[in-house]
C-alpha cells in the first residue's frame, strides 16, 4: 500500500522493481485461475528505483522455501508406452483425448495442463467417434 507522509502532498508509490517482483510471483497463479495481471498494476506506471519509492525487501530477509515436487497422477507419468500399449489402454477407457499442450504449470503440487485450443481430438468408445476441432488461418 502507498505510504503517506504529512510533509508530502501525495503517497509514496512502490518502486517499479517491487511491482515486477510481485508480478513475477503472483501473475502465474492469477493466470492459472484465468485472471490477467490488472492494468492498474502495470509496472511501467511506477517510478524507477532511483526515485522516491518503496523498494523490494532485501533478498536476505526472505526465507527460502523449498520447491515443492509436483504430484503426477499415474495416468500422466511418462512410462514410455509404445503404440500397442496406448491402444490397449485406450480400449480400457470410455474416451481418450489427443491434444497439443500449450502450457504446463504446477500449483500447490498439482499439475495443470493447458491445451492448445486450435487442435484437439476426442475419441469416444461407443462407435469410436472422432471430434476434431481445428482452426485454419
mmCIF file of C-alpha atoms in Angstrom:
data_model
loop_
_atom_site.group_PDB
_atom_site.id
_atom_site.type_symbol
_atom_site.label_atom_id
_atom_site.label_comp_id
_atom_site.label_asym_id
_atom_site.label_seq_id
_atom_site.Cartn_x
_atom_site.Cartn_y
_atom_site.Cartn_z
ATOM 1 C CA UNK A 1 0.000 0.000 0.000
ATOM 2 C CA UNK A 2 1.223 3.538 -0.651
ATOM 3 C CA UNK A 3 2.977 5.223 2.271
ATOM 4 C CA UNK A 4 1.630 8.609 3.384
ATOM 5 C CA UNK A 5 3.869 11.243 4.996
ATOM 6 C CA UNK A 6 2.406 14.518 6.280
ATOM 7 C CA UNK A 7 5.079 16.639 4.546
ATOM 8 C CA UNK A 8 4.272 15.173 1.107
ATOM 9 C CA UNK A 9 1.193 16.009 -0.935
ATOM 10 C CA UNK A 10 0.876 12.542 -2.432
ATOM 11 C CA UNK A 11 1.562 8.982 -1.286
ATOM 12 C CA UNK A 12 4.908 7.296 -1.909
ATOM 13 C CA UNK A 13 4.380 4.657 -4.582
ATOM 14 C CA UNK A 14 6.090 1.262 -4.767
ATOM 15 C CA UNK A 15 9.201 1.123 -6.947
ATOM 16 C CA UNK A 16 8.929 -0.491 -10.373
ATOM 17 C CA UNK A 17 11.226 -3.328 -9.252
ATOM 18 C CA UNK A 18 8.889 -4.112 -6.331
ATOM 19 C CA UNK A 19 5.961 -4.259 -8.749
ATOM 20 C CA UNK A 20 7.923 -6.519 -11.106
ATOM 21 C CA UNK A 21 8.884 -8.820 -8.236
ATOM 22 C CA UNK A 22 5.263 -9.100 -7.073
ATOM 23 C CA UNK A 23 4.012 -9.573 -10.643
ATOM 24 C CA UNK A 24 6.598 -12.315 -11.201
ATOM 25 C CA UNK A 25 5.321 -14.180 -8.143
ATOM 26 C CA UNK A 26 1.593 -13.531 -8.458
ATOM 27 C CA UNK A 27 0.908 -13.405 -12.188
ATOM 28 C CA UNK A 28 1.408 -17.157 -12.841
ATOM 29 C CA UNK A 29 -1.013 -18.026 -10.037
ATOM 30 C CA UNK A 30 -3.565 -15.470 -11.237
ATOM 31 C CA UNK A 31 -3.179 -16.711 -14.804
ATOM 32 C CA UNK A 32 -3.732 -20.306 -13.702
ATOM 33 C CA UNK A 33 -7.127 -19.238 -12.375
ATOM 34 C CA UNK A 34 -7.962 -17.231 -15.505
ATOM 35 C CA UNK A 35 -7.171 -13.746 -14.208
ATOM 36 C CA UNK A 36 -4.858 -11.414 -16.149
ATOM 37 C CA UNK A 37 -2.448 -9.042 -14.416
ATOM 38 C CA UNK A 38 -4.554 -5.880 -13.714
ATOM 39 C CA UNK A 39 -3.910 -2.802 -15.863
ATOM 40 C CA UNK A 40 -3.943 -0.618 -12.748
ATOM 41 C CA UNK A 41 -0.865 -2.534 -11.553
ATOM 42 C CA UNK A 42 1.079 -2.187 -14.796
ATOM 43 C CA UNK A 43 4.644 -1.869 -13.517
ATOM 44 C CA UNK A 44 5.659 0.829 -16.027
ATOM 45 C CA UNK A 45 3.432 3.323 -14.223
ATOM 46 C CA UNK A 46 5.538 3.097 -11.049
ATOM 47 C CA UNK A 47 8.758 5.098 -10.535
ATOM 48 C CA UNK A 48 12.238 3.733 -11.206
ATOM 49 C CA UNK A 49 14.196 2.581 -8.174
ATOM 50 C CA UNK A 50 16.336 5.733 -8.138
ATOM 51 C CA UNK A 51 13.252 7.906 -7.424
ATOM 52 C CA UNK A 52 11.343 8.317 -4.153
ATOM 53 C CA UNK A 53 9.543 4.987 -3.872
ATOM 54 C CA UNK A 54 9.219 1.817 -1.793
ATOM 55 C CA UNK A 55 11.862 -0.713 -2.893
ATOM 56 C CA UNK A 56 11.588 -4.505 -2.612
ATOM 57 C CA UNK A 57 12.704 -6.018 0.675
ATOM 58 C CA UNK A 58 16.283 -7.247 0.877
ATOM 59 C CA UNK A 59 16.607 -10.719 -0.560
ATOM 60 C CA UNK A 60 18.425 -11.674 2.667
ATOM 61 C CA UNK A 61 15.199 -11.018 4.588
ATOM 62 C CA UNK A 62 13.273 -13.649 2.612
ATOM 63 C CA UNK A 63 13.118 -17.201 3.830
ATOM 64 C CA UNK A 64 13.974 -19.755 1.201
ATOM 65 C CA UNK A 65 11.039 -22.072 0.666
ATOM 66 C CA UNK A 66 11.983 -25.431 -0.790
ATOM 67 C CA UNK A 67 10.450 -26.018 -4.189
ATOM 68 C CA UNK A 68 7.542 -28.415 -3.917
ATOM 69 C CA UNK A 69 7.819 -31.519 -6.049
ATOM 70 C CA UNK A 70 4.724 -31.669 -8.292
ATOM 71 C CA UNK A 71 2.369 -34.578 -7.798
ATOM 72 C CA UNK A 72 1.877 -36.510 -11.019
ATOM 73 C CA UNK A 73 -1.084 -38.838 -11.391
ATOM 74 C CA UNK A 74 -0.396 -42.372 -12.617
ATOM 75 C CA UNK A 75 -2.039 -41.690 -16.000
ATOM 76 C CA UNK A 76 0.235 -38.707 -16.623
ATOM 77 C CA UNK A 77 3.542 -40.322 -15.721
ATOM 78 C CA UNK A 78 5.877 -40.799 -18.645
ATOM 79 C CA UNK A 79 6.192 -44.541 -18.819
ATOM 80 C CA UNK A 80 7.421 -44.801 -22.438
ATOM 81 C CA UNK A 81 4.423 -46.705 -23.778
ATOM 82 C CA UNK A 82 4.610 -47.994 -27.305
ATOM 83 C CA UNK A 83 1.717 -47.694 -29.785
ATOM 84 C CA UNK A 84 0.241 -51.104 -28.917
ATOM 85 C CA UNK A 85 0.186 -50.294 -25.206
ATOM 86 C CA UNK A 86 -1.511 -46.952 -25.895
ATOM 87 C CA UNK A 87 -4.234 -48.648 -27.974
ATOM 88 C CA UNK A 88 -4.703 -51.306 -25.272
ATOM 89 C CA UNK A 89 -5.005 -48.595 -22.610
ATOM 90 C CA UNK A 90 -7.490 -46.677 -24.787
ATOM 91 C CA UNK A 91 -9.715 -49.740 -25.084
ATOM 92 C CA UNK A 92 -9.977 -49.937 -21.271
ATOM 93 C CA UNK A 93 -11.448 -46.397 -21.022
ATOM 94 C CA UNK A 94 -14.612 -44.615 -22.197
ATOM 95 C CA UNK A 95 -12.778 -41.854 -24.052
ATOM 96 C CA UNK A 96 -9.354 -40.532 -24.941
ATOM 97 C CA UNK A 97 -8.092 -37.038 -25.743
ATOM 98 C CA UNK A 98 -5.427 -36.131 -28.241
ATOM 99 C CA UNK A 99 -4.231 -32.581 -27.675
ATOM 100 C CA UNK A 100 -1.284 -30.298 -28.244
ATOM 101 C CA UNK A 101 -0.056 -28.943 -24.919
ATOM 102 C CA UNK A 102 0.262 -25.167 -24.760
ATOM 103 C CA UNK A 103 1.491 -24.837 -21.183
ATOM 104 C CA UNK A 104 2.164 -26.925 -18.092
ATOM 105 C CA UNK A 105 2.193 -25.310 -14.668
ATOM 106 C CA UNK A 106 2.403 -26.566 -11.114
ATOM 107 C CA UNK A 107 0.209 -25.063 -8.399
ATOM 108 C CA UNK A 108 0.357 -26.359 -4.832
ATOM 109 C CA UNK A 109 1.852 -29.597 -6.087
ATOM 110 C CA UNK A 110 -0.894 -30.212 -8.663
ATOM 111 C CA UNK A 111 -0.170 -30.293 -12.371
ATOM 112 C CA UNK A 112 -2.265 -28.041 -14.613
ATOM 113 C CA UNK A 113 -2.130 -28.740 -18.348
ATOM 114 C CA UNK A 114 -3.459 -26.069 -20.704
ATOM 115 C CA UNK A 115 -4.167 -27.411 -24.205
ATOM 116 C CA UNK A 116 -3.880 -25.520 -27.469
ATOM 117 C CA UNK A 117 -7.482 -24.726 -28.350
ATOM 118 C CA UNK A 118 -6.934 -24.908 -32.094
ATOM 119 C CA UNK A 119 -6.463 -28.643 -32.316
ATOM 120 C CA UNK A 120 -7.981 -31.368 -30.199
ATOM 121 C CA UNK A 121 -9.454 -34.759 -30.936
ATOM 122 C CA UNK A 122 -11.842 -36.652 -28.679
ATOM 123 C CA UNK A 123 -12.173 -40.360 -29.280
ATOM 124 C CA UNK A 124 -15.280 -41.949 -27.734
ATOM 125 C CA UNK A 125 -15.502 -45.668 -27.072
ATOM 126 C CA UNK A 126 -19.104 -46.075 -28.251
ATOM 127 C CA UNK A 127 -18.628 -46.171 -32.014
ATOM 128 C CA UNK A 128 -15.178 -44.537 -31.771
ATOM 129 C CA UNK A 129 -16.498 -41.097 -32.689
ATOM 130 C CA UNK A 130 -13.791 -38.666 -33.669
ATOM 131 C CA UNK A 131 -14.383 -34.985 -32.977
ATOM 132 C CA UNK A 132 -11.725 -32.744 -34.452
ATOM 133 C CA UNK A 133 -11.667 -29.041 -33.745
ATOM 134 C CA UNK A 134 -9.158 -27.105 -35.857
ATOM 135 C CA UNK A 135 -8.963 -23.508 -36.966
ATOM 136 C CA UNK A 136 -7.105 -22.761 -40.167
ATOM 137 C CA UNK A 137 -5.668 -19.298 -40.666
#
